[in-house]
Amino acid sequence: MSVTQTMNSGVSFRSMAVKPPSHPTYDMKGVIKLALAEDAGDRGDVTCLATIPLDMEVEAHFLAKEDGIVAGISLAEMIFHEVDPSLKVEWSQKDGDHVQKGLQFGKVSGQAHNIVVAERVVLNFMQRMSGIATLTKTMADAAHPACILETRKTAPGLRLVDKVGGSNWWRAKS
């Protein structure tokens, strides 16, 4: 736990980073493994296996499909690493940044088969988290000066993912 305290005109502001409570859905490695197993099972991507040489190396790019707030970059890195630690992932944006439709904000390079296995799960999580972050930013702007702290509307098994997506709105650039 870390604590930061700032004094401003005699008013004390206190910020605490608190470890989340133990909960099965907070085991992100377990959630990632479950998502990968659900998507590709123990066979991998059968279409990819049938059409792409096993040793093919590629570079794939992340493009924003619409204007919004990007979220899920740390989770994406965890997923790519889980599938293949040798995949190289680079980002030009960070969680909470505003992106414009068509912006290339990241890339991954390495073995094509492993990128394909990971990318569907990565995109599913990032699209969900970015959608939540974008909508939360819109609602927070509309509610100003009130402050939205978090959402209680989470999907079963995705509580932490949904809450992290929604917490990125405050970092968004105008």
XYZ file of C-alpha atoms in Angstrom:
174
model
C 0.000 0.000 0.000
C 1.292 3.466 -0.777
C 0.071 6.786 0.553
C 0.642 10.253 -0.865
C -0.327 13.405 1.003
C -0.300 16.959 -0.364
C -0.941 20.200 1.480
C -2.666 22.962 -0.480
C -3.823 26.114 1.259
C -4.220 24.242 4.517
C -6.361 21.528 2.912
C -5.015 17.972 3.014
C -5.487 15.698 0.025
C -4.709 12.052 0.577
C -4.316 9.442 -2.165
C -3.999 5.746 -1.423
C -3.169 2.872 -3.721
C -4.800 -0.163 -2.158
C -4.334 -3.741 -3.315
C -7.693 -5.099 -4.504
C -9.353 -7.740 -2.337
C -8.742 -11.364 -3.172
C -11.315 -12.620 -5.655
C -11.132 -15.324 -8.353
C -11.823 -12.797 -11.135
C -8.840 -10.724 -9.956
C -6.521 -13.559 -11.043
C -5.720 -12.023 -14.418
C -3.412 -14.862 -15.459
C -6.272 -17.272 -14.817
C -8.719 -15.086 -16.769
C -6.224 -14.896 -19.661
C -5.659 -18.650 -19.726
C -9.404 -19.262 -19.651
C -10.021 -16.783 -22.496
C -7.262 -18.311 -24.642
C -8.505 -21.854 -23.980
C -12.072 -20.820 -24.819
C -10.973 -19.156 -28.066
C -8.374 -21.547 -29.492
C -8.517 -24.584 -27.211
C -5.605 -26.974 -27.472
C -5.597 -26.909 -31.282
C -4.653 -23.309 -31.958
C -6.206 -21.496 -34.898
C -7.035 -24.273 -37.390
C -7.452 -21.897 -40.353
C -4.090 -20.301 -39.618
C -2.468 -23.725 -39.258
C -3.889 -24.782 -42.634
C -2.938 -21.648 -44.577
C 0.149 -19.972 -43.057
C 3.636 -21.519 -42.900
C 4.643 -22.336 -39.313
C 7.859 -20.318 -39.503
C 6.291 -17.155 -40.979
C 7.201 -13.954 -39.125
C 4.867 -10.938 -39.382
C 4.191 -7.498 -37.978
C 0.598 -6.585 -37.101
C -0.681 -3.101 -36.272
C -3.324 -1.839 -33.843
C -5.629 0.694 -35.500
C -8.342 2.666 -33.724
C -11.711 1.756 -35.273
C -13.291 4.963 -33.959
C -12.492 7.989 -31.830
C -12.280 7.123 -28.155
C -10.189 6.300 -25.112
C -7.750 3.405 -25.397
C -7.685 0.885 -22.547
C -6.299 -2.602 -21.994
C -2.705 -2.137 -23.120
C -1.200 -3.780 -20.020
C -3.628 -6.680 -20.333
C -2.758 -7.029 -24.042
C 0.917 -7.322 -23.173
C 0.117 -10.026 -20.616
C -1.875 -11.986 -23.219
C 0.824 -11.774 -25.904
C 3.431 -12.820 -23.326
C 1.275 -15.762 -22.202
C 0.991 -17.028 -25.794
C 4.613 -16.379 -26.777
C 7.136 -14.493 -24.622
C 9.242 -13.794 -27.734
C 6.544 -11.623 -29.360
C 7.605 -7.975 -29.480
C 4.871 -5.465 -28.617
C 5.260 -1.687 -28.954
C 2.782 1.100 -28.195
C 2.678 4.761 -29.203
C -0.214 5.466 -26.806
C -0.940 4.471 -23.220
C -4.077 3.479 -21.327
C -6.332 6.504 -20.945
C -5.092 8.328 -24.050
C -7.593 9.708 -26.566
C -7.228 8.145 -30.034
C -8.671 9.239 -33.364
C -10.263 6.801 -35.823
C -7.571 5.293 -38.044
C -4.650 6.051 -35.699
C -2.047 3.292 -35.526
C -1.308 3.116 -31.806
C 0.650 -0.109 -31.471
C 2.236 -3.084 -33.187
C 3.221 -6.660 -32.462
C 5.786 -8.718 -34.326
C 6.813 -12.349 -34.255
C 5.530 -15.739 -35.335
C 2.267 -15.334 -37.280
C 0.525 -18.308 -35.662
C 1.115 -17.017 -32.151
C 0.029 -13.498 -33.033
C -3.232 -14.822 -34.510
C -3.945 -16.932 -31.410
C -3.358 -13.962 -29.091
C -4.831 -11.128 -31.178
C -8.481 -12.197 -31.046
C -8.410 -12.373 -27.258
C -6.424 -9.114 -27.067
C -8.867 -7.311 -29.361
C -11.910 -8.642 -27.509
C -10.575 -7.343 -24.186
C -9.244 -4.044 -25.556
C -12.459 -3.265 -27.462
C -14.522 -3.968 -24.350
C -12.242 -1.983 -22.034
C -11.846 0.924 -24.491
C -15.622 1.077 -24.981
C -16.151 1.246 -21.225
C -13.417 3.895 -20.859
C -14.860 5.989 -23.699
C -18.414 5.845 -22.365
C -17.236 6.555 -18.812
C -15.293 9.624 -20.010
C -18.416 10.874 -21.828
C -20.560 10.380 -18.722
C -17.963 11.943 -16.440
C -17.735 15.006 -18.684
C -21.544 15.311 -18.677
C -21.720 14.913 -14.886
C -19.048 17.524 -14.142
C -18.504 18.856 -11.499
C -19.726 15.614 -9.937
C -17.119 12.850 -9.904
C -17.816 9.296 -11.097
C -15.744 6.972 -8.919
C -16.386 3.546 -10.467
C -18.980 1.236 -11.928
C -20.837 -1.534 -10.177
C -22.134 -2.809 -13.520
C -19.624 -5.499 -14.376
C -19.857 -8.751 -16.309
C -19.428 -12.020 -14.405
C -15.785 -13.091 -14.498
C -14.693 -9.694 -15.840
C -15.089 -7.489 -12.767
C -11.489 -6.268 -12.680
C -11.299 -5.846 -16.471
C -14.501 -3.772 -16.509
C -13.453 -1.648 -13.534
C -9.998 -0.960 -14.993
C -11.564 0.013 -18.342
C -13.858 2.459 -16.604
C -11.128 3.969 -14.443
C -9.063 5.181 -17.412
C -11.398 8.055 -18.345
C -9.730 10.473 -15.944
C -6.378 10.152 -17.697
C -7.862 10.985 -21.085
C -6.460 13.988 -22.863
C -8.917 16.599 -24.114
